[in-house]
Amino acid sequence: MTDQSIGTGEVPSGIVSICASTVNGVRASTFYSRHRQKKSGIMGGGFFRCRSAPTVPKFLGAFSVALIVSACGGGGSGTSAPPAPTPPAPPAATATDAARLLDQATFGVTASDVASVQSTGIDAYISAQLAVPATQYTGYSYTPHTAPADCKNDGSNPPDAASLCARDQYSAFQVQRDFFTHALNNPDQLRQRVAFALSQIMVVSSVEIYEAYGLADFQNMLLNDALGNYRALLQDVTLSPVMGHYLDMANSDQTNPANGTVPNQNYAREVLQLFSIGLVQLNQDGSAQLDATGAPIPTYAPPTIVGFATVFTGWTYPPRPGASSNWTNPINFDGQMVSFPNHHQSGTKLLLNGYTVPTGQTPEQDLANALDNIFNHPNVGPFIGKQLIQHLVTSNPSPAYVARIAAVFADNGQGVRGDLGAVVRAILEDEEARDPAPPAIFGHLREPALFITATMRSLGGQSDGVFLRSASSAMGQPIFSPETVFNFYPPSYQIPGTQTTAPEFGIQNAATALARSNFVNTVILQGGAAPNSTVTGSTGTSIGLSAFTGASDNAAMIAALNQTLMHGSLSSDAGATILTAANAAAAN
């Protein structure tokens, strides 16, 4: 699909027409793929008036336009071509493919990283990233579940000590800030990117987990396991007291008619539906298996949920250091949940594919049997693999792409199942990810977090995360705070009126589109955001354009922006339109 919405006519009318198509659902596909995403709000007369301020360099309009155009990631060149046999991999990556890889594997392309990938090659770069140790969320400590009286928001403005305590310890504020500072600065970019993807598959939310240390603990667990084995990840998620609290496995008791207790089924449902196998039996290419009537075959029935719910009984929060451990320990998110056999459901338990857990086992033995039962289900590879492809590379992987990744999940080449590092490498090195001329619907809309971090990293930005967290919320993605366990958007979401799968469009509307434009306007035309006096060590948010201001002319600058922001995918028509606007502004 060639983008017909850019390249001819005046820039303001082009931008306005695209924004209108978002509101009305018409020609929504023009947003999609390699260079589709453009939003209104800073163009036209108002744009040039804003730029005329004496402290704003006259060429900044090109940055604004290029950023809005670059909201989609993961695509290839500016024009489509028929599929061709993949040639042997070159000894070193081109600058364009290096930038495309970094768009898929990091939180934003930098010129130094492009040079690094070109120097070492893609496979060596990925190997190096897989070896980088996890960097962590630090500085968080236990707080009681009920905030003390001197740590509650009283609405004071400016906030007093009690309100600051509540913000910093009993909300997602500091963890959200850290997410953005980590994304901009940490060396383990691939691990951070995969952990972020996993956080949207195995969801917990500050809507329920409002203690900052709990949110940080869960993200640290995902970082540690992101490139390890899925079986270990599944166990750590299951025994996380954060997940135990969010989906009610903590303190789930055996059936007792005397006091009316029954095993809670919440975690049993979601670990199957969302974290591992999904609702229907899958072929290894991700397509649904159908019965004789053409209906999808369910992966499980209600008795299976009952079986897993009983497996997950008898676990409570870990005790605080030095405290005695008792059934229904007070809420504590540090460590893993602990078991109490006398509150664990006895008897056999029916699980997936007719497997029955033997009677008389300990909670730990039952749990191991259940997680092995999930882990070895044939759905896990295509179900998890496809979602990781969608988060890292493209919303619409071909069935063959999904099947290749599922095969690596089943066997990493050394007889190991569930090796996430091998899966991630296969996703990034797959022929579809590296194809220089992919199909027109290849790629994905950059979700707000990636739109923000790609902008900041590519333009030499720095931030304390304060402004970035609020900007992401305005775009529909308050980090780590989705309303439900189903994340901000479902992986199956389709652009209305089409059959094009595009998950991130689930939170794209007129208001969030305008928020993207406002973000670009703030960081480029308004000089960013000032430090926040209520945040210790606040630096504010700003970009550094020195890598681009040395360009000999606007054409050279736009070429540099195209390489960094869009891995060379900007069409010639779009480039000409931006150049015309930039030259006209410079002449004004």
Coordinates of C-alpha atoms in Angstrom, one line a residue:
M1 CA 0.0 0.0 0.0
T2 CA 1.5 3.3 -1.0
D3 CA 0.5 6.3 1.2
Q4 CA -1.5 8.6 -1.0
S5 CA -2.2 11.0 1.9
I6 CA 1.2 12.8 1.7
G7 CA 3.3 14.2 -1.0
T8 CA 1.0 16.6 -2.9
G9 CA -0.8 19.8 -1.9
E10 CA -0.1 22.1 1.0
V11 CA 1.2 20.5 4.2
P12 CA -1.5 21.9 6.5
S13 CA -4.4 20.5 4.4
G14 CA -2.6 17.1 4.2
I15 CA -2.2 17.0 8.0
V16 CA -5.8 18.1 8.6
S17 CA -7.2 15.5 6.2
I18 CA -5.3 12.7 7.9
C19 CA -6.4 13.8 11.4
A20 CA -10.0 13.9 10.1
S21 CA -9.7 10.4 8.8
T22 CA -8.8 9.3 12.4
V23 CA -11.9 10.9 13.8
N24 CA -14.3 9.7 11.2
G25 CA -12.7 6.2 10.7
V26 CA -12.2 6.9 7.0
R27 CA -9.0 6.0 5.3
A28 CA -7.7 4.9 8.7
S29 CA -5.3 2.6 6.9
T30 CA -3.3 5.6 5.8
F31 CA -2.0 5.8 9.4
Y32 CA -0.6 2.3 9.2
S33 CA 2.7 0.7 8.3
R34 CA 6.0 2.3 7.6
H35 CA 5.5 6.1 7.4
R36 CA 1.8 6.5 7.9
Q37 CA 1.4 8.2 11.2
K38 CA 0.9 12.0 11.0
K39 CA -1.2 14.2 13.4
S40 CA -2.4 17.7 13.3
G41 CA -2.2 20.6 15.7
I42 CA 1.2 22.2 15.1
M43 CA 1.1 22.8 11.4
G44 CA -0.5 25.6 9.4
G45 CA -0.5 29.2 10.3
G46 CA -0.4 28.5 14.0
F47 CA 2.7 26.3 13.5
F48 CA 4.6 29.0 11.7
R49 CA 3.6 31.7 14.3
C50 CA 4.8 29.5 17.1
R51 CA 8.1 29.0 15.3
S52 CA 8.6 32.7 14.7
A53 CA 9.5 33.2 18.4
P54 CA 13.0 34.7 18.5
T55 CA 14.4 31.8 20.7
V56 CA 13.3 29.0 18.4
P57 CA 15.6 28.1 15.4
K58 CA 13.9 28.5 12.1
F59 CA 14.5 25.0 11.0
L60 CA 12.7 23.3 13.9
G61 CA 9.6 22.8 11.8
A62 CA 11.3 19.9 9.9
F63 CA 11.8 18.1 13.2
S64 CA 8.1 18.5 14.1
V65 CA 6.9 17.3 10.8
A66 CA 9.3 14.4 10.7
L67 CA 8.3 13.3 14.2
I68 CA 4.6 13.2 13.5
V69 CA 5.3 11.3 10.2
S70 CA 7.5 8.8 12.1
A71 CA 4.9 7.6 14.5
C72 CA 4.9 4.1 12.9
G73 CA 7.7 1.7 13.4
G74 CA 9.1 -1.5 12.1
G75 CA 8.6 -1.0 8.4
G76 CA 10.9 -1.0 5.5
S77 CA 11.6 1.2 2.6
G78 CA 9.2 3.9 1.3
T79 CA 7.8 1.8 -1.5
S80 CA 6.6 -1.8 -1.6
A81 CA 8.0 -4.5 -3.9
P82 CA 6.9 -8.0 -4.7
P83 CA 8.4 -10.6 -2.3
A84 CA 11.8 -11.9 -3.5
P85 CA 14.0 -14.7 -2.3
T86 CA 16.0 -13.6 0.7
P87 CA 19.7 -13.2 -0.3
P88 CA 22.5 -14.4 1.9
A89 CA 23.0 -12.1 4.9
P90 CA 25.7 -9.4 4.3
P91 CA 28.8 -9.4 6.5
A92 CA 27.7 -6.0 7.9
A93 CA 24.3 -4.3 8.1
T94 CA 23.5 -1.2 6.1
A95 CA 22.7 1.9 8.0
T96 CA 19.1 1.5 7.1
D97 CA 18.8 -2.1 8.3
A98 CA 20.8 -1.2 11.4
A99 CA 18.3 1.5 12.2
R100 CA 15.3 -0.8 11.5
L101 CA 16.8 -3.4 13.9
L102 CA 17.2 -0.8 16.6
D103 CA 13.7 0.4 16.1
Q104 CA 12.5 -3.1 16.8
A105 CA 15.0 -4.0 19.6
T106 CA 15.4 -0.8 21.6
F107 CA 13.5 2.2 22.8
G108 CA 14.8 4.5 20.0
V109 CA 17.5 4.7 17.4
T110 CA 20.7 6.6 18.0
A111 CA 23.4 7.3 15.6
S112 CA 26.0 5.7 17.8
D113 CA 24.0 2.5 18.0
V114 CA 23.6 2.5 14.2
A115 CA 27.4 2.7 13.9
S116 CA 27.7 -0.1 16.5
V117 CA 25.4 -2.5 14.6
Q118 CA 27.1 -1.7 11.3
S119 CA 30.5 -2.4 12.9
T120 CA 29.6 -5.7 14.6
G121 CA 26.7 -7.0 12.5
I122 CA 23.2 -7.7 13.6
D123 CA 23.8 -11.2 15.1
A124 CA 26.7 -10.0 17.2
Y125 CA 24.8 -6.9 18.4
I126 CA 21.9 -9.1 19.5
S127 CA 24.3 -11.5 21.2
A128 CA 25.9 -8.6 23.1
Q129 CA 22.5 -7.3 24.2
L130 CA 21.4 -10.8 25.4
A131 CA 24.5 -10.8 27.6
V132 CA 24.0 -7.4 29.2
P133 CA 22.8 -7.9 32.8
A134 CA 19.5 -6.6 33.9
T135 CA 19.4 -3.1 35.3
Q136 CA 16.8 -2.7 38.0
Y137 CA 14.3 -0.4 39.6
T138 CA 16.1 0.7 42.7
G139 CA 15.4 2.9 45.7
Y140 CA 12.1 1.3 46.7
S141 CA 11.3 -0.2 50.1
Y142 CA 8.4 -1.9 51.8
T143 CA 5.5 0.3 52.9
P144 CA 2.4 -1.0 54.7
H145 CA -0.7 -1.6 52.6
T146 CA -2.6 1.0 54.5
A147 CA -0.8 4.3 54.3
P148 CA -0.2 6.0 57.6
A149 CA -1.9 9.3 58.4
D150 CA 1.2 11.3 57.6
C151 CA 1.4 9.8 54.1
K152 CA -1.9 10.6 52.5
N153 CA -2.7 13.0 49.8
D154 CA -4.6 16.0 51.2
G155 CA -5.0 17.9 48.0
S156 CA -2.6 20.7 49.1
N157 CA -1.1 22.8 46.3
P158 CA 1.9 22.9 46.2
P159 CA 1.8 19.5 47.8
D160 CA 2.9 19.2 51.4
A161 CA 5.1 16.4 52.9
A162 CA 2.1 14.1 53.4
S163 CA 0.9 14.4 49.8
L164 CA 4.4 13.9 48.4
C165 CA 4.8 10.8 50.5
A166 CA 1.5 9.5 49.1
R167 CA 2.5 10.3 45.5
D168 CA 6.0 8.7 45.8
Q169 CA 5.1 5.6 47.9
Y170 CA 1.4 4.9 47.1
S171 CA 1.1 5.6 43.4
A172 CA 2.8 4.6 40.2
F173 CA 4.4 8.1 39.9
Q174 CA 8.0 7.1 40.7
V175 CA 7.9 3.8 38.9
Q176 CA 6.5 5.5 35.7
R177 CA 9.3 8.0 35.9
D178 CA 11.9 5.3 36.2
F179 CA 10.4 3.4 33.2
F180 CA 11.2 6.4 31.0
T181 CA 14.6 7.2 32.4
H182 CA 15.5 3.5 32.0
A183 CA 14.2 3.4 28.5
L184 CA 16.2 6.5 27.5
N185 CA 19.5 5.6 29.3
N186 CA 20.0 2.0 30.3
P187 CA 22.4 -0.2 28.4
D188 CA 20.2 -3.4 28.4
Q189 CA 17.9 -1.9 25.8
L190 CA 16.7 -5.3 24.4
R191 CA 15.9 -6.7 27.8
Q192 CA 14.1 -3.6 28.8
R193 CA 12.1 -3.7 25.6
V194 CA 11.1 -7.3 26.0
A195 CA 10.2 -6.8 29.7
F196 CA 7.9 -4.0 28.6
A197 CA 6.3 -6.3 26.1
L198 CA 5.8 -9.0 28.8
S199 CA 4.4 -6.4 31.2
Q200 CA 1.5 -6.0 28.6
I201 CA 1.0 -9.7 28.4
M202 CA 1.3 -10.7 32.0
V203 CA -0.4 -7.6 33.3
V204 CA -0.6 -6.2 36.8
S205 CA -1.8 -2.6 37.3
S206 CA -1.4 0.2 39.7
V207 CA -5.2 0.4 39.7
E208 CA -5.0 -2.4 42.3
I209 CA -1.2 -2.5 43.2
Y210 CA -0.8 1.1 44.2
E211 CA 2.3 0.6 46.4
A212 CA 5.3 1.8 44.4
Y213 CA 7.6 -0.9 45.8
G214 CA 5.3 -3.6 44.6
L215 CA 5.1 -2.3 41.1
A216 CA 8.9 -2.0 41.0
D217 CA 9.3 -5.6 42.4
F218 CA 7.1 -7.0 39.6
Q219 CA 9.0 -5.1 36.9
N220 CA 12.3 -6.2 38.3
M221 CA 11.1 -9.8 38.1
L222 CA 10.1 -9.4 34.4
L223 CA 13.5 -7.8 33.7
N224 CA 15.3 -10.7 35.3
D225 CA 13.3 -13.3 33.4
A226 CA 12.7 -11.5 30.1
L227 CA 15.5 -13.4 28.2
G228 CA 15.5 -16.5 30.3
N229 CA 13.2 -19.5 30.1
Y230 CA 9.4 -19.1 29.9
R231 CA 8.9 -21.9 32.4
A232 CA 10.9 -19.9 35.0
L233 CA 9.0 -16.8 34.1
L234 CA 5.6 -18.6 34.5
Q235 CA 6.6 -19.8 37.9
D236 CA 7.9 -16.4 39.1
V237 CA 4.7 -14.7 37.8
T238 CA 2.5 -17.3 39.6
L239 CA 4.3 -17.0 42.9
S240 CA 4.7 -13.2 42.8
P241 CA 2.7 -11.7 45.7
V242 CA 2.0 -8.7 43.4
M243 CA 0.2 -11.0 40.9
G244 CA -1.2 -13.0 43.9
H245 CA -2.9 -9.8 45.1
Y246 CA -3.9 -8.5 41.7
L247 CA -5.6 -11.8 40.6
D248 CA -6.6 -13.1 44.0
M249 CA -4.4 -16.2 44.2
A250 CA -3.0 -15.0 47.5
N251 CA -5.1 -16.4 50.4
S252 CA -7.1 -18.6 48.1
D253 CA -8.4 -21.3 50.4
Q254 CA -9.6 -24.8 49.9
T255 CA -13.3 -25.6 49.8
N256 CA -14.8 -25.5 53.2
P257 CA -18.6 -25.7 53.5
A258 CA -18.4 -24.8 57.1
N259 CA -17.1 -21.3 56.5
G260 CA -18.2 -21.0 52.9
T261 CA -14.7 -20.8 51.3
V262 CA -14.1 -22.0 47.7
P263 CA -10.9 -21.7 45.6
N264 CA -10.7 -18.3 43.8
Q265 CA -10.7 -18.8 40.0
N266 CA -9.3 -15.4 38.8
Y267 CA -5.7 -16.4 38.4
A268 CA -6.6 -19.8 37.0
R269 CA -8.6 -18.1 34.2
E270 CA -6.1 -15.4 33.3
V271 CA -3.0 -17.6 33.4
L272 CA -4.6 -19.7 30.7
Q273 CA -6.5 -17.1 28.7
L274 CA -3.9 -14.3 28.7
F275 CA -0.5 -15.5 30.0
S276 CA 0.0 -18.8 28.1
I277 CA -2.4 -20.6 25.7
G278 CA -5.4 -18.4 24.9
L279 CA -9.0 -19.5 24.4
V280 CA -8.8 -21.7 21.3
Q281 CA -6.6 -24.5 20.1
L282 CA -3.9 -23.1 17.7
N283 CA -2.0 -24.5 14.8
Q284 CA 1.7 -23.7 15.1
D285 CA 1.3 -20.8 12.6
G286 CA -1.1 -19.2 15.1
S287 CA -4.3 -20.0 13.2
A288 CA -7.2 -21.5 15.0
Q289 CA -7.9 -25.2 14.8
L290 CA -11.5 -25.8 13.7
D291 CA -13.9 -28.7 14.4
A292 CA -16.1 -30.4 11.8
T293 CA -18.6 -27.6 11.8
G294 CA -15.9 -24.9 11.2
A295 CA -16.0 -23.6 14.8
P296 CA -12.8 -22.9 16.8
I297 CA -11.9 -25.7 19.3
P298 CA -11.7 -24.4 22.9
T299 CA -8.5 -25.0 24.8
Y300 CA -10.3 -25.8 28.0
A301 CA -13.7 -26.2 29.6
P302 CA -15.0 -25.0 33.0
P303 CA -13.8 -28.2 34.9
T304 CA -10.3 -27.3 33.8
I305 CA -10.6 -23.9 35.5
V306 CA -11.8 -25.6 38.6
G307 CA -8.8 -27.9 38.5
F308 CA -6.3 -25.1 38.2
A309 CA -8.1 -23.0 40.8
T310 CA -7.7 -25.8 43.3
V311 CA -4.1 -26.3 42.4
F312 CA -3.5 -22.6 43.3
T313 CA -4.9 -22.8 46.8
G314 CA -2.9 -22.6 50.0
W315 CA -0.5 -19.7 49.2
T316 CA -0.2 -16.4 51.1
Y317 CA 2.0 -13.4 51.2
P318 CA 5.6 -13.8 52.4
P319 CA 6.2 -12.9 56.0
R320 CA 8.1 -9.7 56.8
P321 CA 11.7 -10.2 57.9
G322 CA 11.7 -11.4 61.5
A323 CA 7.9 -11.9 61.7
S324 CA 6.3 -15.3 62.2
S325 CA 4.5 -16.7 59.1
N326 CA 0.8 -17.5 59.4
W327 CA -2.0 -18.2 57.1
T328 CA -3.2 -14.9 55.5
N329 CA 0.1 -13.1 56.3
P330 CA -0.3 -9.3 55.9
I331 CA 0.1 -7.9 52.4
N332 CA 3.8 -7.9 51.5
F333 CA 5.1 -7.7 48.0
D334 CA 8.8 -8.5 48.7
G335 CA 9.8 -12.1 47.8
Q336 CA 7.6 -15.0 46.7
M337 CA 4.4 -16.3 48.2
V338 CA 4.6 -19.1 50.8
S339 CA 2.5 -22.2 51.1
F340 CA 0.3 -23.6 53.9
P341 CA -0.6 -27.3 53.1
N342 CA -3.5 -27.3 55.5
H343 CA -5.2 -24.7 53.3
H344 CA -4.4 -26.4 50.0
Q345 CA -7.1 -28.4 48.3
S346 CA -6.5 -32.1 48.5
G347 CA -7.5 -34.7 45.9
T348 CA -7.0 -35.1 42.2
K349 CA -7.3 -32.1 39.9
L350 CA -8.2 -32.1 36.2
L351 CA -5.9 -29.9 34.1
L352 CA -5.3 -29.4 30.3
N353 CA -5.6 -32.2 27.8
G354 CA -7.0 -34.6 30.2
Y355 CA -4.0 -34.6 32.6
T356 CA -4.9 -35.2 36.3
V357 CA -2.8 -34.1 39.2
P358 CA -2.4 -37.0 41.6
T359 CA -3.9 -36.8 45.1
G360 CA -1.9 -36.4 48.2
Q361 CA 0.7 -34.0 46.9
T362 CA 2.2 -30.8 48.5
P363 CA 1.2 -27.4 47.2
E364 CA 4.7 -27.1 45.6
Q365 CA 4.3 -30.5 43.8
D366 CA 0.8 -29.6 42.6
L367 CA 2.0 -26.2 41.4
A368 CA 5.0 -27.8 39.5
N369 CA 2.6 -30.3 37.8
A370 CA 0.2 -27.5 36.8
L371 CA 2.9 -25.2 35.4
D372 CA 4.5 -28.0 33.5
N373 CA 1.1 -28.9 32.1
I374 CA 0.7 -25.3 30.8
F375 CA 4.3 -24.9 29.7
N376 CA 4.2 -28.1 27.5
H377 CA 0.9 -27.2 25.8
P378 CA 1.4 -26.7 22.1
N379 CA -0.4 -23.4 22.1
V380 CA 2.3 -21.5 24.1
G381 CA 4.8 -21.1 21.3
P382 CA 2.5 -19.5 18.8
F383 CA 0.4 -17.7 21.4
I384 CA 3.3 -16.0 23.2
G385 CA 5.5 -15.8 20.1
K386 CA 3.0 -14.0 18.0
Q387 CA 2.4 -11.4 20.7
L388 CA 6.2 -10.8 21.1
I389 CA 6.4 -10.3 17.3
Q390 CA 3.6 -7.8 17.4
H391 CA 5.2 -5.8 20.2
L392 CA 8.7 -5.8 18.7
V393 CA 8.3 -6.0 14.9
T394 CA 4.9 -6.1 13.2
S395 CA 1.2 -6.2 14.0
N396 CA 0.6 -8.6 11.1
P397 CA 3.2 -11.3 11.0
S398 CA 2.5 -14.0 8.4
P399 CA 1.5 -17.4 9.5
A400 CA 4.9 -18.7 8.4
Y401 CA 6.7 -16.1 10.6
V402 CA 4.6 -17.2 13.6
A403 CA 5.3 -20.9 12.8
R404 CA 9.1 -20.3 12.6
I405 CA 9.1 -18.5 16.0
A406 CA 6.9 -21.3 17.5
A407 CA 9.4 -23.8 16.3
V408 CA 12.2 -22.0 18.1
F409 CA 10.1 -21.8 21.3
A410 CA 9.6 -25.6 21.1
D411 CA 13.3 -26.2 20.5
N412 CA 16.1 -23.6 20.6
G413 CA 18.3 -25.9 18.5
Q414 CA 19.8 -27.5 21.6
G415 CA 16.7 -29.4 22.7
V416 CA 15.5 -26.7 25.1
R417 CA 11.9 -25.6 25.1
G418 CA 10.8 -22.0 26.1
D419 CA 14.2 -20.2 25.6
L420 CA 13.0 -16.6 25.4
G421 CA 16.4 -15.3 24.4
A422 CA 16.4 -17.7 21.4
V423 CA 12.9 -16.7 20.6
V424 CA 13.7 -13.0 20.7
R425 CA 16.8 -13.5 18.5
A426 CA 14.7 -15.5 16.0
I427 CA 12.0 -12.8 15.9
L428 CA 14.6 -10.0 15.2
E429 CA 16.6 -12.0 12.7
D430 CA 13.7 -13.6 10.8
E431 CA 13.5 -12.9 7.1
E432 CA 10.3 -10.9 7.5
A433 CA 11.8 -8.7 10.1
R434 CA 14.9 -8.1 8.0
D435 CA 13.1 -7.9 4.6
P436 CA 14.1 -4.5 3.1
A437 CA 10.8 -4.3 1.1
P438 CA 8.1 -5.8 3.3
P439 CA 4.4 -5.8 2.5
A440 CA 2.5 -2.5 2.8
I441 CA 0.8 -3.5 6.1
F442 CA 4.1 -4.5 7.7
G443 CA 5.2 -2.7 10.9
H444 CA 3.0 -1.2 13.6
L445 CA 1.9 2.0 15.1
R446 CA 4.2 3.1 17.8
E447 CA 2.3 2.9 21.0
P448 CA 2.6 6.1 23.1
A449 CA 5.6 4.9 25.2
L450 CA 7.6 4.0 22.1
F451 CA 6.5 7.1 20.3
I452 CA 7.9 9.2 23.2
T453 CA 11.1 7.2 23.8
A454 CA 11.9 7.0 20.0
T455 CA 11.5 10.8 19.8
M456 CA 13.7 11.4 22.8
R457 CA 16.5 9.0 22.1
S458 CA 16.7 9.9 18.4
L459 CA 16.9 13.6 19.1
G460 CA 19.5 13.3 21.9
G461 CA 16.9 13.9 24.6
Q462 CA 17.2 13.7 28.4
S463 CA 14.4 13.6 30.9
D464 CA 13.7 12.9 34.6
G465 CA 10.5 11.1 33.4
V466 CA 8.0 13.6 35.0
F467 CA 6.8 15.2 31.7
L468 CA 7.1 11.9 29.8
R469 CA 4.8 9.9 32.1
S470 CA 2.1 12.6 31.9
A471 CA 2.5 12.8 28.1
S472 CA 2.1 9.0 27.8
S473 CA -1.0 9.1 29.9
A474 CA -2.5 11.9 27.7
M475 CA -1.9 9.6 24.7
G476 CA -3.9 6.8 26.4
Q477 CA -1.2 4.7 28.0
P478 CA -0.5 5.5 31.6
I479 CA 2.5 3.2 32.1
F480 CA 1.8 0.1 34.3
S481 CA -1.8 1.4 35.0
P482 CA -4.2 -0.3 32.5
E483 CA -7.8 -0.4 33.7
T484 CA -7.9 -4.2 33.5
V485 CA -5.8 -7.3 33.1
F486 CA -6.5 -7.2 29.3
N487 CA -3.9 -4.4 28.9
F488 CA -4.4 -1.1 27.2
Y489 CA -5.4 -2.7 23.9
P490 CA -6.1 -6.3 22.8
P491 CA -3.6 -8.0 20.5
S492 CA -6.5 -8.9 18.1
Y493 CA -7.8 -5.3 17.6
Q494 CA -8.5 -4.3 14.0
I495 CA -8.7 -0.9 12.5
P496 CA -12.5 -0.2 12.2
G497 CA -13.9 -0.9 8.8
T498 CA -11.0 -3.1 7.9
Q499 CA -9.5 -6.5 8.5
T500 CA -6.1 -5.1 9.4
T501 CA -4.9 -6.1 12.8
A502 CA -3.4 -3.1 14.5
P503 CA -3.4 -3.5 18.3
E504 CA -2.1 0.0 19.2
F505 CA -4.9 1.6 17.3
G506 CA -7.2 0.5 20.1
I507 CA -6.1 3.6 22.0
Q508 CA -5.8 5.9 19.0
N509 CA -8.5 8.5 18.7
A510 CA -8.8 12.2 18.0
A511 CA -7.8 13.2 21.6
T512 CA -4.8 10.9 21.8
A513 CA -3.7 11.9 18.3
L514 CA -3.8 15.5 19.4
A515 CA -1.8 14.6 22.5
R516 CA 0.9 13.2 20.3
S517 CA 1.1 16.5 18.4
N518 CA 1.1 18.5 21.6
F519 CA 4.1 16.4 22.9
V520 CA 6.1 17.1 19.7
N521 CA 5.2 20.8 20.0
T522 CA 6.4 20.9 23.6
V523 CA 9.7 19.1 23.2
I524 CA 10.7 20.9 20.0
L525 CA 9.0 24.2 19.7
Q526 CA 8.6 25.1 23.4
G527 CA 12.0 23.8 24.6
G528 CA 10.7 20.9 26.6
A529 CA 9.6 20.9 30.2
A530 CA 11.3 22.6 33.2
P531 CA 12.5 20.7 36.3
N532 CA 9.8 19.9 38.9
S533 CA 10.7 21.4 42.2
T534 CA 8.8 18.6 44.1
V535 CA 11.0 15.8 42.6
T536 CA 14.5 15.3 44.0
G537 CA 17.2 15.7 41.4
S538 CA 14.7 16.8 38.7
T539 CA 16.3 17.8 35.4
G540 CA 13.2 18.4 33.4
T541 CA 12.9 17.2 29.8
S542 CA 14.8 18.6 26.8
I543 CA 16.2 17.4 23.5
G544 CA 19.7 18.0 22.0
L545 CA 19.8 18.8 18.3
S546 CA 23.5 19.2 17.8
A547 CA 23.7 16.0 15.7
F548 CA 21.4 17.6 13.2
T549 CA 22.0 21.4 13.4
G550 CA 25.4 20.9 11.7
A551 CA 23.7 19.8 8.5
S552 CA 24.7 21.8 5.5
D553 CA 21.1 22.6 4.5
N554 CA 17.5 21.5 5.2
A555 CA 17.7 18.7 2.7
A556 CA 20.7 17.2 4.5
M557 CA 19.0 17.6 7.9
I558 CA 15.8 15.9 6.7
A559 CA 17.9 13.0 5.3
A560 CA 19.6 12.6 8.7
L561 CA 16.2 12.7 10.5
N562 CA 14.8 10.2 8.0
Q563 CA 17.7 7.8 8.8
T564 CA 17.4 8.1 12.6
L565 CA 13.6 8.4 13.1
M566 CA 12.3 6.3 10.1
H567 CA 15.3 4.1 9.1
G568 CA 15.2 5.6 5.6
S569 CA 11.6 4.8 4.9
L570 CA 10.3 8.3 4.3
S571 CA 8.9 8.5 0.8
S572 CA 10.3 11.0 -1.7
D573 CA 7.0 12.8 -1.9
A574 CA 6.8 13.2 1.9
G575 CA 10.4 14.4 2.0
A576 CA 9.7 17.0 -0.6
T577 CA 6.6 18.2 1.3
I578 CA 8.6 18.6 4.5
L579 CA 11.5 20.3 2.7
T580 CA 9.1 22.8 1.1
A581 CA 7.7 23.7 4.5
A582 CA 11.1 23.9 6.1
N583 CA 12.5 26.1 3.4
A584 CA 9.4 28.4 3.4
A585 CA 9.7 28.8 7.2
A586 CA 13.5 29.5 7.0
A587 CA 12.7 32.2 4.4
N588 CA 10.1 33.9 6.6

